[in-house]
mmCIF file of C-alpha atoms in Angstrom:
data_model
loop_
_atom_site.group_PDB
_atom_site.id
_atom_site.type_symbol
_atom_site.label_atom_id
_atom_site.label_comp_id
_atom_site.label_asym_id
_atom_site.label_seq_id
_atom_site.Cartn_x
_atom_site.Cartn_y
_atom_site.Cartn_z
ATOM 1 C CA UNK A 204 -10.980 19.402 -1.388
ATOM 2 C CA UNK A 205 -8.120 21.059 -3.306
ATOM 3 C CA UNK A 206 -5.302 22.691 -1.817
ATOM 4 C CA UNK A 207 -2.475 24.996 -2.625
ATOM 5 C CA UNK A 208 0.323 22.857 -3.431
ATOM 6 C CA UNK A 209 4.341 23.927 -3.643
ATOM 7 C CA UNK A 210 6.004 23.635 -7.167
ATOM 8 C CA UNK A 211 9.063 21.626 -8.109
ATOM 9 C CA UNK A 212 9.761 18.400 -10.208
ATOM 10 C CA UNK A 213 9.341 17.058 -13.623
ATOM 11 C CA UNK A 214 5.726 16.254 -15.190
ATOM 12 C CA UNK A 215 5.199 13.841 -17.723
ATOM 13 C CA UNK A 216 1.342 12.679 -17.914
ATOM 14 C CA UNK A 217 0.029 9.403 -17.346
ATOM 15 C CA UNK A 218 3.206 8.079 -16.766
ATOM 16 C CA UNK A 219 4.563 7.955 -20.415
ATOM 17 C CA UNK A 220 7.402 9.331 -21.949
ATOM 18 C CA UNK A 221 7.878 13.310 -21.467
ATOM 19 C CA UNK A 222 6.491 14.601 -24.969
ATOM 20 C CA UNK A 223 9.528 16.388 -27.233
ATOM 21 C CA UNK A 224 9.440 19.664 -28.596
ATOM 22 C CA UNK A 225 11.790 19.543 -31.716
ATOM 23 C CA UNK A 226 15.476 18.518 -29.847
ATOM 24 C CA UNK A 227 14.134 19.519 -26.388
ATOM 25 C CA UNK A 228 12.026 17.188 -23.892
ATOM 26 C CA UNK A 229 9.004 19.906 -22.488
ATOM 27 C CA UNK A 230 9.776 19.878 -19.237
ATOM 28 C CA UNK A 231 7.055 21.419 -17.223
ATOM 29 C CA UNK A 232 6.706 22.209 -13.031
ATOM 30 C CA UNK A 233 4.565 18.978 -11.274
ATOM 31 C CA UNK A 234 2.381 19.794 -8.192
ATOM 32 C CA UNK A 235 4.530 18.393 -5.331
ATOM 33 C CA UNK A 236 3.721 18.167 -1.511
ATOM 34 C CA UNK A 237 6.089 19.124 1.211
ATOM 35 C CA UNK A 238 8.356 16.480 3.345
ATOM 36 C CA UNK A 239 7.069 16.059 6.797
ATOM 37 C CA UNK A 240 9.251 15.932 9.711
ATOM 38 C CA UNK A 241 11.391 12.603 10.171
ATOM 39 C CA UNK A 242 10.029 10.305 13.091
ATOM 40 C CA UNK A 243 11.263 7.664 15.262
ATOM 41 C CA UNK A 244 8.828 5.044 16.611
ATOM 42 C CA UNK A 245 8.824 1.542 18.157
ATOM 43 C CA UNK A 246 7.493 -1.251 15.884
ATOM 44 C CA UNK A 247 6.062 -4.365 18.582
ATOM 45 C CA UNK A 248 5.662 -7.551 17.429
ATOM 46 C CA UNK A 249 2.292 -9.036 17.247
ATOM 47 C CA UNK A 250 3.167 -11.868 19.038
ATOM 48 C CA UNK A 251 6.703 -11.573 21.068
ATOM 49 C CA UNK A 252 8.588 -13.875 22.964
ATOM 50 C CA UNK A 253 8.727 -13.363 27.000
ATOM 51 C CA UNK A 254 11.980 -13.750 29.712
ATOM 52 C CA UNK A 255 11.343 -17.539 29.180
ATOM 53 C CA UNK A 256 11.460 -17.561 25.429
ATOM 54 C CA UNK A 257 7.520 -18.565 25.436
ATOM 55 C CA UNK A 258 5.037 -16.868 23.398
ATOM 56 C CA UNK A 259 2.633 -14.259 23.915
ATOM 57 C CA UNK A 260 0.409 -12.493 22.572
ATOM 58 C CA UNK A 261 1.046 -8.031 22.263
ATOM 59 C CA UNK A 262 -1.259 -6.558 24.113
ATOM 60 C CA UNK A 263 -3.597 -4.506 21.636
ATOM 61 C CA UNK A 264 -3.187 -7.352 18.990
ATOM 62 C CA UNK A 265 -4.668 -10.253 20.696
ATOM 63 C CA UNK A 266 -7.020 -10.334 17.202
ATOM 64 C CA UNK A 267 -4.040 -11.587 15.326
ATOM 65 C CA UNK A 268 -3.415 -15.056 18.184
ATOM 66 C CA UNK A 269 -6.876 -15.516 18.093
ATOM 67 C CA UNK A 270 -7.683 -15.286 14.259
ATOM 68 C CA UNK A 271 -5.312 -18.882 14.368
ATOM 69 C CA UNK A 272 -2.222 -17.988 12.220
ATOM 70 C CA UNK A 273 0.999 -20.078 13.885
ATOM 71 C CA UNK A 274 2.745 -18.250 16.568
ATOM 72 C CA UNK A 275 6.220 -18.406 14.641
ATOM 73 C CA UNK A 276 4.694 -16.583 11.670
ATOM 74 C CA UNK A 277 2.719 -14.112 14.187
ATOM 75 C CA UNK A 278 6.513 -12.720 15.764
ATOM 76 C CA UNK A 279 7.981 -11.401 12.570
ATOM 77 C CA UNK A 280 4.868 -9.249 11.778
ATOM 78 C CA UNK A 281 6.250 -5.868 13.354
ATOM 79 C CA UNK A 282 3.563 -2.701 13.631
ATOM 80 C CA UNK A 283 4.401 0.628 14.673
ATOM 81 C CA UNK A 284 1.337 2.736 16.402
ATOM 82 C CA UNK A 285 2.531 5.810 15.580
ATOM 83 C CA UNK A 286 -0.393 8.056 17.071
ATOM 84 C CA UNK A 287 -3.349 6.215 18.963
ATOM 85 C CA UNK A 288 -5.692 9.145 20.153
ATOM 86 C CA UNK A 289 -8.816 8.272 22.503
ATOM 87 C CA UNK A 290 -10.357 10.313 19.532
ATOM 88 C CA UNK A 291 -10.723 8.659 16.253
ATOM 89 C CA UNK A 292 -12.353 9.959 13.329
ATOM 90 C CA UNK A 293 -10.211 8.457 10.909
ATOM 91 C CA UNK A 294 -8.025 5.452 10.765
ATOM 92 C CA UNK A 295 -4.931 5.336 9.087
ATOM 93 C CA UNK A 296 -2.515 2.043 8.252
ATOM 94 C CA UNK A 297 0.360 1.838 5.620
ATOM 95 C CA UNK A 298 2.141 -1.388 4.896
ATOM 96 C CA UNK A 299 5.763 -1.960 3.764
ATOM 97 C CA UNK A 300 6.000 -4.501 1.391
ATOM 98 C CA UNK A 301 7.903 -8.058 1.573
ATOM 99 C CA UNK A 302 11.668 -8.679 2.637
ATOM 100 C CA UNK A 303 13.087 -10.623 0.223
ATOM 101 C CA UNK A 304 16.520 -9.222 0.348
ATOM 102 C CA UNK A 305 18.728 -6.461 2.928
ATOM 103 C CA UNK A 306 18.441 -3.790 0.527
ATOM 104 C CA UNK A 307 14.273 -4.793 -0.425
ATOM 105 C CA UNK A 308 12.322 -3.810 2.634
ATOM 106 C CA UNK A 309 12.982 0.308 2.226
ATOM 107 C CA UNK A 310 9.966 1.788 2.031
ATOM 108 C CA UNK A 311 8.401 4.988 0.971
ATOM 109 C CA UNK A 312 5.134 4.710 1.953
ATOM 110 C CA UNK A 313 5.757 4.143 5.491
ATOM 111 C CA UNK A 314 9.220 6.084 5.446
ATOM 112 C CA UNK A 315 11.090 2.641 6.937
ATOM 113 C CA UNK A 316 15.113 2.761 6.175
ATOM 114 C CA UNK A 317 16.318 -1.120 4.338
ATOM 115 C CA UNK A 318 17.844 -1.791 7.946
ATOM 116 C CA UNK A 319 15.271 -0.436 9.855
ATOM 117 C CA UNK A 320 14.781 -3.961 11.602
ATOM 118 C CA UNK A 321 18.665 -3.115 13.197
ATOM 119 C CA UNK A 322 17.106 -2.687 16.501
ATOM 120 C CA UNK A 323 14.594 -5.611 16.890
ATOM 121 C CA UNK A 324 14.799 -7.946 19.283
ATOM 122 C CA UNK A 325 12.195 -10.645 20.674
ATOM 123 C CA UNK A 326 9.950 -8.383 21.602
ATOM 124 C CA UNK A 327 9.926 -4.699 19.466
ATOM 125 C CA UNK A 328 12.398 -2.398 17.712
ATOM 126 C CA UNK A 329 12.585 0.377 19.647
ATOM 127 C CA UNK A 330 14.171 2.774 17.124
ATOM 128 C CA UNK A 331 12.567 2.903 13.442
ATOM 129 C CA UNK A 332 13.254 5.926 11.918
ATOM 130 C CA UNK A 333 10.632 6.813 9.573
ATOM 131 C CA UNK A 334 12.042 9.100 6.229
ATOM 132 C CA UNK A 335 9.929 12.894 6.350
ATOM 133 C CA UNK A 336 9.710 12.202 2.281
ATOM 134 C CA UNK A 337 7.063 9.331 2.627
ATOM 135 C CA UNK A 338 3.607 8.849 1.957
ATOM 136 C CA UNK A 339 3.087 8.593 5.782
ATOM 137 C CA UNK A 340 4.749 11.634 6.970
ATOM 138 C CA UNK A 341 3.267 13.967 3.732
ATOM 139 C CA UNK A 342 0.239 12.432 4.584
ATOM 140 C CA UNK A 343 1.373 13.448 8.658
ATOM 141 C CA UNK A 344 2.432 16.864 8.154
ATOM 142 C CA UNK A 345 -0.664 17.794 5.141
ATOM 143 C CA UNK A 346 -2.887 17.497 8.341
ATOM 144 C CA UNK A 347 -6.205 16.071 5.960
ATOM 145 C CA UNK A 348 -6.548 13.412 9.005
ATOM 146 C CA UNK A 349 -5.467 15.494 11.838
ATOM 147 C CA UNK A 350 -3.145 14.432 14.726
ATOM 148 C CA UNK A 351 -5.022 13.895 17.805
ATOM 149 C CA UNK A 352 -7.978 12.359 15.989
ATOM 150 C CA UNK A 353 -6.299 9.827 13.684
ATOM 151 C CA UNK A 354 -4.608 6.881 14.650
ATOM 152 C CA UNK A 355 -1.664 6.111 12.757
ATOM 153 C CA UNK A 356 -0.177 2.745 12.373
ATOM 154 C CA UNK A 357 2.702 1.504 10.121
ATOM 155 C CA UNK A 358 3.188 -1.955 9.177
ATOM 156 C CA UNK A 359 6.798 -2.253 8.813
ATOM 157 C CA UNK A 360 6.663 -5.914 8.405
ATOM 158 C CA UNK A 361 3.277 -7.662 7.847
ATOM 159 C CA UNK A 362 4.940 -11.097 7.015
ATOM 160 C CA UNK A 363 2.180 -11.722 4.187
ATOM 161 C CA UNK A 364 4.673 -13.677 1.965
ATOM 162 C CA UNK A 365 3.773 -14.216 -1.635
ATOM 163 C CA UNK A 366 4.697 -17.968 -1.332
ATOM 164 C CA UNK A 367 2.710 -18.680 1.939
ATOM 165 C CA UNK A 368 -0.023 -21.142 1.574
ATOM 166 C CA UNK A 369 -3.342 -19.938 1.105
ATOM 167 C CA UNK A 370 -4.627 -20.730 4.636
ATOM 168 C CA UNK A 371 -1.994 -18.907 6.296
ATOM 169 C CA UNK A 372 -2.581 -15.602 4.175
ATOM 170 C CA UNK A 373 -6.222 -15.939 5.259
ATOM 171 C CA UNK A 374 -5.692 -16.255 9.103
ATOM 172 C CA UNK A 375 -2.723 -13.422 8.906
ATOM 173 C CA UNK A 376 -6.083 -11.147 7.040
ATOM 174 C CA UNK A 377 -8.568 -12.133 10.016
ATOM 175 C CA UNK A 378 -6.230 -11.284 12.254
ATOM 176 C CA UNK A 379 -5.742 -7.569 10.885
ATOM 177 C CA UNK A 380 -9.647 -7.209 10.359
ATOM 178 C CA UNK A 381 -9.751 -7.779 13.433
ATOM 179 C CA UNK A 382 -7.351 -5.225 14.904
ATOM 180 C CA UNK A 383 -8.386 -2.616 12.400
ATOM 181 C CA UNK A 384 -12.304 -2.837 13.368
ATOM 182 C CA UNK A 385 -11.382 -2.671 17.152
ATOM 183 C CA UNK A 386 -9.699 0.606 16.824
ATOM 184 C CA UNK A 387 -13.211 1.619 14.993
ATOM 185 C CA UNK A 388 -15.112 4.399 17.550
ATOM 186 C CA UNK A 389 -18.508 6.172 16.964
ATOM 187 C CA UNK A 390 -16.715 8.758 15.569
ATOM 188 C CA UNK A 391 -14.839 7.301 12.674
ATOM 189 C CA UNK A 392 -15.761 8.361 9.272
ATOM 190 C CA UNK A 393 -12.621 7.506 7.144
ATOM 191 C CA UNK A 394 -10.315 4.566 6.909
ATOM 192 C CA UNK A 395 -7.023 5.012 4.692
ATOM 193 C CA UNK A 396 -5.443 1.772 3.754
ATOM 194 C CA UNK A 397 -1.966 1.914 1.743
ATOM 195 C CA UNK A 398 0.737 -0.247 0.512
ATOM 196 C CA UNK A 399 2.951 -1.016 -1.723
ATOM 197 C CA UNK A 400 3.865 -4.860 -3.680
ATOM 198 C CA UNK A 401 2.959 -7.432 -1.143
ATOM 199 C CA UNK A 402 1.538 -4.731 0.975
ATOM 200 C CA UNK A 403 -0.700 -3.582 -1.824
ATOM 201 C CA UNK A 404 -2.327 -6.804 -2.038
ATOM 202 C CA UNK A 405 -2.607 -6.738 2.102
ATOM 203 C CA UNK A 406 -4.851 -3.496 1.708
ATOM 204 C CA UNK A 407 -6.596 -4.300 -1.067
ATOM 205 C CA UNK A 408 -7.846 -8.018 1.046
ATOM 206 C CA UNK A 409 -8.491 -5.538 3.784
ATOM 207 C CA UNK A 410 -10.652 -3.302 2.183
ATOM 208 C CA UNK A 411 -12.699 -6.338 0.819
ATOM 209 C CA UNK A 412 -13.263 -7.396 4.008
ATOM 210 C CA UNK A 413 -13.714 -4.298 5.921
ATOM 211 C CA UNK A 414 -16.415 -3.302 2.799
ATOM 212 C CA UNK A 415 -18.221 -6.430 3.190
ATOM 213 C CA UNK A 416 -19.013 -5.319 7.080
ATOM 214 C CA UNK A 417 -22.308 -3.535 6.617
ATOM 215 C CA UNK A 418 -21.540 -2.243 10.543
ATOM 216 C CA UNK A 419 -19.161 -0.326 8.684
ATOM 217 C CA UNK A 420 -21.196 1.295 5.725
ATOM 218 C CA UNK A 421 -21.194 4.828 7.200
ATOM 219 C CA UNK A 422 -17.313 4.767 7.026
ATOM 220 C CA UNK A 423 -15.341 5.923 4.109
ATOM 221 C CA UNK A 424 -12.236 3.562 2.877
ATOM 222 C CA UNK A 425 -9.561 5.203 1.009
ATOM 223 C CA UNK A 426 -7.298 2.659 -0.744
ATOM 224 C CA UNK A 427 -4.055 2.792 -2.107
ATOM 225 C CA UNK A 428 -2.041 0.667 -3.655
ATOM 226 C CA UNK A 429 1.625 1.180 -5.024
ATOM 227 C CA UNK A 430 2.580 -2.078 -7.949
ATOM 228 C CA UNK A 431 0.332 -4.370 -5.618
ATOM 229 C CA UNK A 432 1.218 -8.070 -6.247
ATOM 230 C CA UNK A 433 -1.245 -10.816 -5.504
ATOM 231 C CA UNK A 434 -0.210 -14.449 -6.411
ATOM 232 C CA UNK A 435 -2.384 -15.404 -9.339
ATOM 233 C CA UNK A 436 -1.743 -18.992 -9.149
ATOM 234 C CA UNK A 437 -3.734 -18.552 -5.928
ATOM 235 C CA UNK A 438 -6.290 -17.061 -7.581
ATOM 236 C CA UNK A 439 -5.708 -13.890 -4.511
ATOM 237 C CA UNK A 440 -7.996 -11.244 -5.579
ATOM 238 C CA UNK A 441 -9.043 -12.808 -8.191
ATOM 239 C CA UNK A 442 -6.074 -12.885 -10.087
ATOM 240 C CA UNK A 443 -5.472 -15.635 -12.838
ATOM 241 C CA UNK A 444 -2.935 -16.644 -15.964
ATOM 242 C CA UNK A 445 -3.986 -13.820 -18.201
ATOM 243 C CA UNK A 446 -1.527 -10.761 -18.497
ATOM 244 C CA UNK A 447 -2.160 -7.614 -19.534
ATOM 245 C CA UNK A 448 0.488 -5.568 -20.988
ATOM 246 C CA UNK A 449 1.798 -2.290 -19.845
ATOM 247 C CA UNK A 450 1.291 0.104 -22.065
ATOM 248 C CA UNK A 451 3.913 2.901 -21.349
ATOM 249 C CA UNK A 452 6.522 0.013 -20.204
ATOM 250 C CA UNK A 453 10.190 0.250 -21.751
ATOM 251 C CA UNK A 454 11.320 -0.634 -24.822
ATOM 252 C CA UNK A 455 12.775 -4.246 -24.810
ATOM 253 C CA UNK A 456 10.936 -5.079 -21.315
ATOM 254 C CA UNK A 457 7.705 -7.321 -20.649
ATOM 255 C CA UNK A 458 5.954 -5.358 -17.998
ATOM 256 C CA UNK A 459 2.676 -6.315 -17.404
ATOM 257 C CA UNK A 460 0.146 -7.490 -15.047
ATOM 258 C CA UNK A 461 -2.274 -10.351 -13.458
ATOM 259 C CA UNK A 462 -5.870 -9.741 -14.877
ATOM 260 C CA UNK A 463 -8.504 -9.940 -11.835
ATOM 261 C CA UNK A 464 -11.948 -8.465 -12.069
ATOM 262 C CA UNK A 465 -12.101 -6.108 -9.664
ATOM 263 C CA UNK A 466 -15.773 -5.593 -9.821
ATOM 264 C CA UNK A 467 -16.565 -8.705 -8.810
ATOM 265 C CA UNK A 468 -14.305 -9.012 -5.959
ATOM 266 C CA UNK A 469 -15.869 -5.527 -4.527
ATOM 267 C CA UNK A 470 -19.748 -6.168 -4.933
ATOM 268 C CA UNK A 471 -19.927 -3.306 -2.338
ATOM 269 C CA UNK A 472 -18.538 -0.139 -3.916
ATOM 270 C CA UNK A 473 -20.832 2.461 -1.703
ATOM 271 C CA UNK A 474 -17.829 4.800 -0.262
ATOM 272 C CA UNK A 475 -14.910 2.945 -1.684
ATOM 273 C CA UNK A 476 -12.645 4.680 -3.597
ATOM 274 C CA UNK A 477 -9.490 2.758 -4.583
ATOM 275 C CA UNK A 478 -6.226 3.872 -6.384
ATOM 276 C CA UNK A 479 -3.606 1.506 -7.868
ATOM 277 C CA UNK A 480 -0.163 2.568 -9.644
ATOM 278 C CA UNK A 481 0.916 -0.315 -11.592
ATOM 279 C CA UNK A 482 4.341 -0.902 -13.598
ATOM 280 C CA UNK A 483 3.708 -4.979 -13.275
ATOM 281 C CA UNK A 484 8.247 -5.347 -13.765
ATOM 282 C CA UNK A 485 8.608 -9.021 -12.773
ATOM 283 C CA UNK A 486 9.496 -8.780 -8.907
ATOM 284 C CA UNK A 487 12.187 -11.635 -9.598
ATOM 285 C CA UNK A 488 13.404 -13.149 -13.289
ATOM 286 C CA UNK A 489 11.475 -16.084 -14.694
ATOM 287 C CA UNK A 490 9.031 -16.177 -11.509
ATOM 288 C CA UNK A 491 5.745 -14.709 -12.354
ATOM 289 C CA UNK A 492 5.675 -12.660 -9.573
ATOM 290 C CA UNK A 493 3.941 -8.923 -10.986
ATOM 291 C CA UNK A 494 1.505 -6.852 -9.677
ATOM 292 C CA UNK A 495 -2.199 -7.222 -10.619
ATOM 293 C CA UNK A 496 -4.674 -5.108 -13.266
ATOM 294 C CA UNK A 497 -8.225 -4.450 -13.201
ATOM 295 C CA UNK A 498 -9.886 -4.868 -16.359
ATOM 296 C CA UNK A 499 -13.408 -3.127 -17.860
ATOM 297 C CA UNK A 500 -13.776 -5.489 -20.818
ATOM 298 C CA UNK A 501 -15.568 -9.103 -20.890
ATOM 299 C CA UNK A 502 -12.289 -10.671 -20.915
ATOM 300 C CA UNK A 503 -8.825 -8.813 -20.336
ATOM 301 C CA UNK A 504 -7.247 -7.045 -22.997
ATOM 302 C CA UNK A 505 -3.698 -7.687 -24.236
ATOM 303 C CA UNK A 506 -2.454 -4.030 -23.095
ATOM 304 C CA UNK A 507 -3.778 -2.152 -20.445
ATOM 305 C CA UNK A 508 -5.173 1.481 -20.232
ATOM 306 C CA UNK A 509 -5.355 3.375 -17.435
ATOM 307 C CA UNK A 510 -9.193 3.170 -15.681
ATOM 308 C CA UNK A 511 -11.558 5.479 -14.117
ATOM 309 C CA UNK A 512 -14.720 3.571 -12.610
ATOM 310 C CA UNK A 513 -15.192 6.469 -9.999
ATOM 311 C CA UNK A 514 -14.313 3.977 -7.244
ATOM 312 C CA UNK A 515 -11.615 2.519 -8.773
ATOM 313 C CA UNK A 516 -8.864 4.544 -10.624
ATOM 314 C CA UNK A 517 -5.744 2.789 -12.236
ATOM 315 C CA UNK A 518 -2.496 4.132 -13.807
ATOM 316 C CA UNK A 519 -0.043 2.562 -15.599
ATOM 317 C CA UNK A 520 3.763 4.047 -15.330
ATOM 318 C CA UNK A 521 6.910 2.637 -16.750
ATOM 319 C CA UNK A 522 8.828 2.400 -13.611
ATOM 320 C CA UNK A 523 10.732 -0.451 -11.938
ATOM 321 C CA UNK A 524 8.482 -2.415 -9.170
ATOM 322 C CA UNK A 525 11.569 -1.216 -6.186
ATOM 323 C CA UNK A 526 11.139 2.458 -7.603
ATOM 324 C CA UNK A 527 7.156 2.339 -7.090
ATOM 325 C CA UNK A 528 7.746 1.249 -4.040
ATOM 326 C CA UNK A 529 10.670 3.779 -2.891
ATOM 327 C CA UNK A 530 10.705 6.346 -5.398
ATOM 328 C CA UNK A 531 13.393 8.136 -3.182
ATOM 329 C CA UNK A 532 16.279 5.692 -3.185
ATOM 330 C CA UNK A 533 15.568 3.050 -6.405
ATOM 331 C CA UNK A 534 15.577 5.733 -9.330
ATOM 332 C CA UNK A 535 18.547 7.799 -10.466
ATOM 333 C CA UNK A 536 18.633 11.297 -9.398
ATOM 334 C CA UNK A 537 17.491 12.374 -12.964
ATOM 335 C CA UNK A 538 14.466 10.595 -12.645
ATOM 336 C CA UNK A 539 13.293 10.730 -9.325
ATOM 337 C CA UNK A 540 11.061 13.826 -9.134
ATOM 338 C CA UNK A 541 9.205 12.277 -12.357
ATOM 339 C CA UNK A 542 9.123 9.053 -10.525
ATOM 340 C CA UNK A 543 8.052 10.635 -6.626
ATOM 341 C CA UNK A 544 4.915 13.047 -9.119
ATOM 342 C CA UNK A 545 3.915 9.916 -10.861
ATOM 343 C CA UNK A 546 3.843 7.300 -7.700
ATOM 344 C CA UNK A 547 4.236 9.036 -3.879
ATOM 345 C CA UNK A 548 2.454 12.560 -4.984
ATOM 346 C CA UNK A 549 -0.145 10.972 -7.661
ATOM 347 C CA UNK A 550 -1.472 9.405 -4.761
ATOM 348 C CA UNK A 551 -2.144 12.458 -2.395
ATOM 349 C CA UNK A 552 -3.515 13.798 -5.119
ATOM 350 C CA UNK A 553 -5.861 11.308 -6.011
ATOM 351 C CA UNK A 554 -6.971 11.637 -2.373
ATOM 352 C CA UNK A 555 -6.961 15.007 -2.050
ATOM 353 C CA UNK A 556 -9.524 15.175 -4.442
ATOM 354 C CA UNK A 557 -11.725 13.068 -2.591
ATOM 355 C CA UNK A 558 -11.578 13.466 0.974
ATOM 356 C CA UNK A 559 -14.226 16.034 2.630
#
C-alpha cells in the first residue's frame, strides 16, 4: 500500500553519485518517514546466570538451551521483547549486528546506543534505550504492523560471530527457529525479519529456515537486510571466493561483495520477498570480511548491478559498512539524509510497497 510520506533530505538514485547540473549538484526532496518516539526496554539474556552463578535457561527461550549451543555462548545473546500481545498477526524481529569494538555495536535498525550493554548484568539490562530515528521505532510509530497485534523483539546482541565455527552458528540458528515459530498463533500472516552485517546474515539463515517449514506457507516473510556479511570461507549462504564489484563504490576503494546464488539457497520463494542494501567496504583491512551479492548470471559477474527478481531486490550504494548499519551517527552531517533515504528509508519503502 502507498502512503503519504513527509518531505526532507537529499535524493540521489540508486545510490550513485547526485547527477550535476553545469557547477551545481541537483539536489532534489527524498520521501522520508517520521522518527518514532524513543523507548526504553529490558534486553534478558537467553540463558542467565542464577544467585549461585549456575546456569539457566530464560524463561520464553528454552528453544535456544535445547537447540544444543554451549551455555557460555547462550548468556551473551541479549533480546529485548519489546511488545508481546496475546494477539499476533504479525511477527516482528530486528538484529543488531556484531561487537567487535565499544564504538561498533550502535545500531540503527534496532535504535541500540554503542553502550547500550552499560546496564547488563548476569541476568538482563534493564535500561536499553532504543533511538526514535531507527528502523524499529519508524517501523513502531508507521503503525503497518499495529501495536497490540505484533510482537516486537530486538536482538541487541545475537552473539552470531563471523569467526565461530560452523556448528556453533547452526545450533545458535535452531535455537532462534525455534523461538520465532513458538511465538507463531493462528492468526499470524506476516513475519518481518531485519538486520544489519552479521545480523543480516542471521535473518537471511532465518528466513531459509522458516521458508522451508511448509506449516508456515500461509505466512508472509518480509526480509531485510542492511550490508549483510556471511563468511564465505564457510560457504554460509552459499557464499564462496568470487567477488563482485560494487558498482557505485568510491574512487580509489575495493568495495565489493561474496557471490552466493541466492536462488538456490531459497528453492521456496512463494511469499518471500527479500531486500538487501549492499556497499560490501571490507568490515576490517586485509580480512575478507564483506557483505554478500546475489547474482542472475551463470557465474558471477565482475561488477554488480542492482537486481529485481520480484522476491528478491538488491541495491548497491557507495557507503561505508558502519554507515549502512547506523546511518545516524557513522556519516558526516552533509551526508546523512542521502545516506538515512538510501539505507533506513529505502527499506520502508521497499516494504511499504508490499505489505497488504
Amino acid at each position: 500500500m502507498n502512503r503519504v510520506l513527509l518531505l526532507g533530505g537529499v535524493l540521489a538514485g540508486c545510490g550513485g553519485p547526485l547527477e550535476s547540473d553545469g557547477a551545481l549538484e541537483a539536489q532534489a526532496q527524498a520521501l522520508a518517514y517520521p522518527s518514532g518516539a524513543s523507548r526504553t526496554v529490558v534486553s534478558r539474556r537467553v540463558v542467565y546466570k542464577n544467585a549461585s552463578g549456575a546456569y539457566q535457561a530464560a524463561a520464553g527461550f528454552e528453544h535456544f538451551r535445547a537447540a544444543g549451543a554451549s551455555d557460555g555462548t547462550l548468556h551473551d545473546i541479549r533480546i529485548a521483547e519489546a511488545d508481546a500481545p496475546g494477539v499476533r498477526e504479525a511477527l516482528v524481529v530486528m538484529s543488531a549486528g556484531q561487537k567487535i569494538s565499544s564504538s561498533g555495536h550502535s545500531s540503527g535498525v534496532t535504535g541500540q546506543s554503542s553502550n547500550w550493554d552499560a546496564s547488563c548484568d548476569s541476568v538482563s539490562c534493564p535500561n536499553v534505550s532504543l533511538d526514535g530515528r531507527s528502523l524499529a521505532m519508524k517501523l513502531d510509530t508507521l503503525g503497518w504492523f499495529p501495536r497490540g497485534k505484533t510482537w516486537l523483539a530486538l536482538v541487541n546482541d545475537s552473539n552470531f560471530n563471523h569467526l565461530d565455527d560452523s556448528d556453533t552458528k547452526q545450533r545458535i540458528v535452531n535455537g532462534f527457529v525455534g523461538w520465532l515459530q513458538a511465538q507463531v498463533r493462528p492468526e499470524t500472516r506476516s513475519i518481518y525479519l531485519a538486520g544489519s552485517s552479521r545480523g543480516g546474515c542471521l535473518v537471511m539463515r532465518l528466513a531459509q529456515a522458516l521458508r522451508a517449514n511448509t506449516a508456515l506457507d500461509g505466512i508472509n516473510i518480509y526480509v531485510s537486510s542492511f550490508d549483510g556479511v556471511c563468511r564465505n570461507s564457510q560457504d554460509e549462504l552459499g557464499t564462496f571466493d568470487s567477488k563482485i564489484n560494487n558498482p557505485v563504490r568510491p574512487w580509489g576503494t575495493f568495495y565489493g561483495a561474496w557471490a552466493t546464488n541466492l536462488t538456490a539457497q531459497f528453492p521456496r520463494r512463494d511469499r518471500l520477498h527479500i531486500f538487501h542494501v549492499v556497499g560490501g567496504q571490507e568490515v576490517a583491512p586485509a580480512t575478507g570480511i564483506r557483505a554478500f551479492s546475489g547474482y542472475a548470471s551463470a557465474t558471477p559477474p565482475s561488477t554488480g548491478t542492482n537486481l529485481d527478481w520480484g522476491w528478491y531486490k538488491q541495491t548497491w550504494v557507495k557507503w561505508k559498512h558502519k554507515e549502512i548499519g547506523n546511518p545516524y551517527t557513522e556519516p558526516g552531517a552533509s551526508e546523512q539524509a542521502q545516506v538515512v533515504s538510501e539505507t533506513i528509508d529505502a527499506h520502508l519503502t521497499w516494504l511499504d510497497a508490499r505489505i497488504p
